[in-house]
């Protein structure tokens, strides 16, 4: 337990890597903890290793506006390659199974880490290094680079020096806290089940189960032009809602939204 922190370990509702009801378990457990302890919403960190690492990848990419940082270790981040490499399975999914993989495959949501500082960990000789490797490729396709700490000659565990480096980086991010109003938001989703990042909410899709994408930029805060530029793909309706007290423009003028 880091000094000055409260650590909440999730039951997860069975061995499900926090999928389905296990996902709901995080938010119900967090709300329960808030009844008894002071929880700083701007310094929530999600961490996990192995199956917890899989859960951490999931929460990071699906809820990028909730946490100030993420530190996934090992685990899995998508379906097809993991089953082939780690499980040694021959995967022959139906078309609708492949479509439904878009619910949880974190590689499909890698863009969302643009707004969430993430420090991944893998043991150098751990077969579950595959999870971060796949995310690294997905992020590279978006022009982004994953911070990936690797424990030398280490299997399925944390290497001492690597863990210290992860803690150093995460502690520094937590000290700064979450950026509640980033000037640039990049967000992607395949379903309205996951439809929000920071001040951007997707309310309707043109085609469900196809990739939707939003890039929203506060481009001028000199109190003259007051422009928010938004580009979208496969989005039929969206909401832009700044946090209370954080509206970046002059209060007597409305921002011009260019879509």
CSV table of C-alpha atoms in Angstrom, one decimal:
chain,number,residue,atom,x,y,z
A,1,UNK,CA,0.0,0.0,0.0
A,2,UNK,CA,1.6,3.3,-1.1
A,3,UNK,CA,1.9,6.0,1.7
A,4,UNK,CA,-1.2,8.2,1.8
A,5,UNK,CA,-3.2,5.9,-0.4
A,6,UNK,CA,-6.2,3.6,0.0
A,7,UNK,CA,-6.0,0.3,-1.9
A,8,UNK,CA,-9.3,-1.3,-2.9
A,9,UNK,CA,-9.0,-5.0,-4.0
A,10,UNK,CA,-11.9,-6.1,-6.2
A,11,UNK,CA,-13.6,-9.4,-5.8
A,12,UNK,CA,-14.6,-9.2,-9.4
A,13,UNK,CA,-17.5,-11.6,-9.1
A,14,UNK,CA,-15.7,-14.8,-10.0
A,15,UNK,CA,-12.8,-15.5,-12.2
A,16,UNK,CA,-13.8,-13.3,-15.1
A,17,UNK,CA,-11.0,-10.7,-15.4
A,18,UNK,CA,-13.6,-8.1,-14.4
A,19,UNK,CA,-15.8,-8.6,-17.4
A,20,UNK,CA,-19.6,-8.2,-17.3
A,21,UNK,CA,-20.7,-8.2,-13.6
A,22,UNK,CA,-17.0,-8.0,-12.7
A,23,UNK,CA,-16.8,-4.6,-14.4
A,24,UNK,CA,-19.8,-3.3,-12.4
A,25,UNK,CA,-18.1,-4.6,-9.3
A,26,UNK,CA,-15.4,-1.9,-9.5
A,27,UNK,CA,-17.8,1.0,-9.6
A,28,UNK,CA,-20.1,-0.5,-6.9
A,29,UNK,CA,-17.0,-1.2,-4.6
A,30,UNK,CA,-15.7,2.3,-5.3
A,31,UNK,CA,-19.0,4.0,-4.4
A,32,UNK,CA,-19.1,1.9,-1.2
A,33,UNK,CA,-15.6,2.9,-0.2
A,34,UNK,CA,-16.5,6.6,-0.7
A,35,UNK,CA,-19.2,6.3,2.0
A,36,UNK,CA,-16.5,5.6,4.6
A,37,UNK,CA,-13.3,7.2,3.3
A,38,UNK,CA,-12.3,10.4,1.6
A,39,UNK,CA,-11.5,9.4,-2.0
A,40,UNK,CA,-9.9,12.0,-4.3
A,41,UNK,CA,-11.6,11.5,-7.6
A,42,UNK,CA,-8.8,13.2,-9.4
A,43,UNK,CA,-6.2,10.8,-8.1
A,44,UNK,CA,-7.7,7.4,-8.8
A,45,UNK,CA,-5.2,4.9,-10.2
A,46,UNK,CA,-6.2,1.5,-11.7
A,47,UNK,CA,-3.5,-1.2,-11.3
A,48,UNK,CA,-3.4,-5.0,-11.7
A,49,UNK,CA,-1.3,-8.0,-12.6
A,50,UNK,CA,-2.1,-11.2,-14.6
A,51,UNK,CA,-5.9,-11.5,-14.6
A,52,UNK,CA,-5.9,-8.2,-12.8
A,53,UNK,CA,-3.7,-6.8,-15.6
A,54,UNK,CA,-6.4,-7.8,-18.0
A,55,UNK,CA,-9.0,-6.0,-15.9
A,56,UNK,CA,-6.7,-3.0,-15.7
A,57,UNK,CA,-6.3,-2.8,-19.5
A,58,UNK,CA,-10.1,-3.0,-19.8
A,59,UNK,CA,-10.8,-0.2,-17.4
A,60,UNK,CA,-8.1,2.0,-18.8
A,61,UNK,CA,-9.3,2.0,-22.4
A,62,UNK,CA,-13.0,1.9,-21.7
A,63,UNK,CA,-13.1,4.5,-19.0
A,64,UNK,CA,-10.2,6.9,-19.8
A,65,UNK,CA,-11.8,9.9,-18.1
A,66,UNK,CA,-12.2,8.2,-14.7
A,67,UNK,CA,-8.6,7.6,-13.7
A,68,UNK,CA,-5.5,9.7,-13.5
A,69,UNK,CA,-3.2,6.8,-14.4
A,70,UNK,CA,-3.2,3.1,-15.3
A,71,UNK,CA,-0.5,0.4,-14.6
A,72,UNK,CA,-1.4,-2.9,-16.2
A,73,UNK,CA,0.9,-5.8,-15.8
A,74,UNK,CA,0.8,-9.0,-17.9
A,75,UNK,CA,-2.8,-10.4,-18.4
A,76,UNK,CA,-4.4,-10.2,-21.8
A,77,UNK,CA,-5.6,-7.3,-23.9
A,78,UNK,CA,-7.5,-8.9,-26.8
A,79,UNK,CA,-9.0,-12.2,-27.8
A,80,UNK,CA,-7.7,-13.8,-31.1
A,81,UNK,CA,-4.0,-13.5,-30.6
A,82,UNK,CA,-4.1,-14.3,-26.9
A,83,UNK,CA,-6.1,-17.5,-27.4
A,84,UNK,CA,-3.6,-18.6,-30.2
A,85,UNK,CA,-0.4,-17.6,-28.4
A,86,UNK,CA,-1.1,-18.2,-24.7
A,87,UNK,CA,-4.0,-20.8,-24.8
A,88,UNK,CA,-2.6,-22.6,-27.9
A,89,UNK,CA,-6.2,-22.7,-29.3
A,90,UNK,CA,-7.2,-22.8,-32.9
A,91,UNK,CA,-9.7,-20.0,-33.1
A,92,UNK,CA,-12.5,-20.2,-35.7
A,93,UNK,CA,-15.1,-17.6,-34.6
A,94,UNK,CA,-18.3,-17.0,-36.3
A,95,UNK,CA,-18.9,-13.5,-37.8
A,96,UNK,CA,-21.0,-12.4,-34.9
A,97,UNK,CA,-18.5,-13.6,-32.4
A,98,UNK,CA,-15.8,-11.5,-34.1
A,99,UNK,CA,-18.2,-8.6,-34.1
A,100,UNK,CA,-18.8,-9.0,-30.3
A,101,UNK,CA,-15.1,-9.1,-29.6
A,102,UNK,CA,-15.3,-5.3,-30.1
A,103,UNK,CA,-17.0,-5.0,-26.7
A,104,UNK,CA,-13.8,-5.9,-24.7
A,105,UNK,CA,-10.8,-6.1,-27.1
A,106,UNK,CA,-8.6,-3.3,-25.7
A,107,UNK,CA,-6.6,-3.0,-28.9
A,108,UNK,CA,-9.8,-1.7,-30.5
A,109,UNK,CA,-9.9,1.2,-28.0
A,110,UNK,CA,-6.1,1.9,-27.8
A,111,UNK,CA,-6.7,5.5,-29.0
A,112,UNK,CA,-8.3,6.3,-25.7
A,113,UNK,CA,-5.0,6.1,-23.9
A,114,UNK,CA,-4.2,9.4,-25.5
A,115,UNK,CA,-5.9,11.0,-22.5
A,116,UNK,CA,-4.8,8.5,-19.8
A,117,UNK,CA,-1.1,8.2,-18.7
A,118,UNK,CA,-0.3,4.5,-18.8
A,119,UNK,CA,2.7,2.6,-17.5
A,120,UNK,CA,2.6,-1.1,-18.6
A,121,UNK,CA,4.8,-3.9,-17.2
A,122,UNK,CA,5.9,-7.3,-18.5
A,123,UNK,CA,8.4,-9.9,-17.4
A,124,UNK,CA,10.9,-10.3,-20.3
A,125,UNK,CA,10.3,-14.1,-20.5
A,126,UNK,CA,6.6,-14.1,-19.5
A,127,UNK,CA,4.3,-15.4,-22.2
A,128,UNK,CA,1.8,-12.8,-21.0
A,129,UNK,CA,4.1,-10.1,-22.3
A,130,UNK,CA,1.9,-10.6,-25.3
A,131,UNK,CA,-0.7,-8.3,-23.8
A,132,UNK,CA,1.4,-5.2,-23.8
A,133,UNK,CA,3.1,-6.1,-27.1
A,134,UNK,CA,-0.4,-6.2,-28.8
A,135,UNK,CA,-1.3,-2.8,-27.2
A,136,UNK,CA,2.1,-1.4,-28.3
A,137,UNK,CA,1.2,-2.3,-31.9
A,138,UNK,CA,-2.3,-0.9,-31.6
A,139,UNK,CA,-0.9,2.4,-30.2
A,140,UNK,CA,1.8,2.6,-32.8
A,141,UNK,CA,-1.0,2.4,-35.5
A,142,UNK,CA,-2.4,5.6,-33.9
A,143,UNK,CA,0.9,7.3,-33.8
A,144,UNK,CA,1.4,6.8,-30.1
A,145,UNK,CA,4.0,5.1,-28.0
A,146,UNK,CA,3.4,2.9,-25.0
A,147,UNK,CA,5.5,3.3,-21.9
A,148,UNK,CA,6.4,-0.4,-21.3
A,149,UNK,CA,8.7,-1.3,-18.4
A,150,UNK,CA,10.2,-4.8,-18.8
A,151,UNK,CA,11.7,-6.9,-16.0
A,152,UNK,CA,14.9,-8.5,-17.4
A,153,UNK,CA,15.0,-12.3,-17.3
A,154,UNK,CA,11.7,-12.3,-15.4
A,155,UNK,CA,8.8,-14.6,-15.8
A,156,UNK,CA,5.3,-14.1,-14.5
A,157,UNK,CA,6.1,-11.7,-11.6
A,158,UNK,CA,7.3,-8.2,-10.9
A,159,UNK,CA,11.0,-7.7,-11.0
A,160,UNK,CA,12.1,-5.6,-8.0
A,161,UNK,CA,13.8,-2.7,-9.9
A,162,UNK,CA,11.0,-2.6,-12.5
A,163,UNK,CA,8.4,-2.4,-9.8
A,164,UNK,CA,10.2,0.5,-8.2
A,165,UNK,CA,10.4,2.3,-11.5
A,166,UNK,CA,6.6,1.8,-12.1
A,167,UNK,CA,5.8,3.1,-8.7
A,168,UNK,CA,8.0,6.2,-9.2
A,169,UNK,CA,6.3,7.0,-12.4
A,170,UNK,CA,2.7,6.4,-11.2
A,171,UNK,CA,3.3,8.3,-7.9
A,172,UNK,CA,4.5,11.3,-10.0
A,173,UNK,CA,1.4,11.2,-12.1
A,174,UNK,CA,-0.9,10.8,-9.1
A,175,UNK,CA,0.7,13.7,-7.4
A,176,UNK,CA,-0.2,15.9,-10.4
A,177,UNK,CA,-3.7,14.4,-10.6
A,178,UNK,CA,-6.2,13.9,-13.4
A,179,UNK,CA,-6.6,16.5,-16.1
A,180,UNK,CA,-10.3,17.1,-15.9
A,181,UNK,CA,-10.4,19.4,-18.9
A,182,UNK,CA,-7.8,18.3,-21.4
A,183,UNK,CA,-7.6,20.7,-24.4
A,184,UNK,CA,-7.5,17.7,-26.8
A,185,UNK,CA,-9.7,14.7,-26.4
A,186,UNK,CA,-9.3,11.6,-28.7
A,187,UNK,CA,-11.9,8.9,-28.2
A,188,UNK,CA,-13.1,5.8,-30.0
A,189,UNK,CA,-15.8,3.2,-29.3
A,190,UNK,CA,-17.8,0.5,-31.0
A,191,UNK,CA,-20.9,0.6,-28.7
A,192,UNK,CA,-22.8,3.1,-26.6
A,193,UNK,CA,-22.0,0.9,-23.5
A,194,UNK,CA,-18.7,2.9,-23.5
A,195,UNK,CA,-19.5,6.4,-24.7
A,196,UNK,CA,-17.6,8.9,-22.7
A,197,UNK,CA,-14.1,10.4,-22.3
A,198,UNK,CA,-13.7,13.5,-20.2
A,199,UNK,CA,-15.9,16.3,-21.6
A,200,UNK,CA,-17.0,14.3,-24.7
A,201,UNK,CA,-20.0,12.0,-24.7
A,202,UNK,CA,-21.2,10.1,-27.7
A,203,UNK,CA,-25.0,9.9,-27.6
A,204,UNK,CA,-25.8,8.1,-30.9
A,205,UNK,CA,-24.0,6.1,-33.5
A,206,UNK,CA,-24.8,6.0,-37.2
A,207,UNK,CA,-24.0,2.3,-37.3
A,208,UNK,CA,-23.7,0.2,-34.1
A,209,UNK,CA,-20.8,-2.3,-33.9
A,210,UNK,CA,-18.7,-0.2,-36.3
A,211,UNK,CA,-15.9,2.0,-35.1
A,212,UNK,CA,-16.9,5.5,-34.0
A,213,UNK,CA,-14.3,8.2,-33.5
A,214,UNK,CA,-14.2,11.7,-32.0
A,215,UNK,CA,-11.4,14.2,-31.9
A,216,UNK,CA,-12.3,17.4,-30.0
A,217,UNK,CA,-10.0,20.3,-29.6
A,218,UNK,CA,-10.2,23.6,-27.6
A,219,UNK,CA,-8.4,25.5,-30.3
A,220,UNK,CA,-8.6,29.2,-29.1
A,221,UNK,CA,-8.9,30.4,-25.5
A,222,UNK,CA,-8.0,34.0,-26.1
A,223,UNK,CA,-11.6,35.1,-25.3
A,224,UNK,CA,-12.1,36.4,-28.9
A,225,UNK,CA,-12.8,33.5,-31.2
A,226,UNK,CA,-13.6,30.8,-28.6
A,227,UNK,CA,-13.6,27.8,-30.9
A,228,UNK,CA,-14.0,24.1,-30.2
A,229,UNK,CA,-13.2,22.0,-33.2
A,230,UNK,CA,-14.7,18.6,-33.4
A,231,UNK,CA,-14.2,15.9,-36.0
A,232,UNK,CA,-16.3,12.7,-36.0
A,233,UNK,CA,-16.7,9.4,-37.7
A,234,UNK,CA,-19.8,7.2,-37.3
A,235,UNK,CA,-21.3,9.6,-34.7
A,236,UNK,CA,-24.9,10.7,-35.1
A,237,UNK,CA,-25.1,12.8,-31.9
A,238,UNK,CA,-22.7,13.9,-29.1
A,239,UNK,CA,-22.6,16.1,-26.0
A,240,UNK,CA,-19.8,18.4,-25.0
A,241,UNK,CA,-20.0,19.2,-21.2
A,242,UNK,CA,-17.2,21.0,-19.4
A,243,UNK,CA,-16.8,20.3,-15.7
A,244,UNK,CA,-18.4,22.8,-13.3
A,245,UNK,CA,-16.2,25.8,-12.8
A,246,UNK,CA,-13.8,24.8,-15.6
A,247,UNK,CA,-15.3,26.4,-18.6
A,248,UNK,CA,-12.2,27.8,-20.4
A,249,UNK,CA,-13.7,30.7,-22.2
A,250,UNK,CA,-15.2,34.1,-21.3
A,251,UNK,CA,-18.5,33.4,-19.5
A,252,UNK,CA,-20.4,36.1,-21.4
A,253,UNK,CA,-19.7,34.5,-24.7
A,254,UNK,CA,-20.6,31.1,-26.1
A,255,UNK,CA,-17.9,29.0,-27.8
A,256,UNK,CA,-18.3,28.3,-31.5
A,257,UNK,CA,-18.3,24.6,-32.1
A,258,UNK,CA,-17.0,23.6,-35.6
A,259,UNK,CA,-17.8,20.1,-36.6
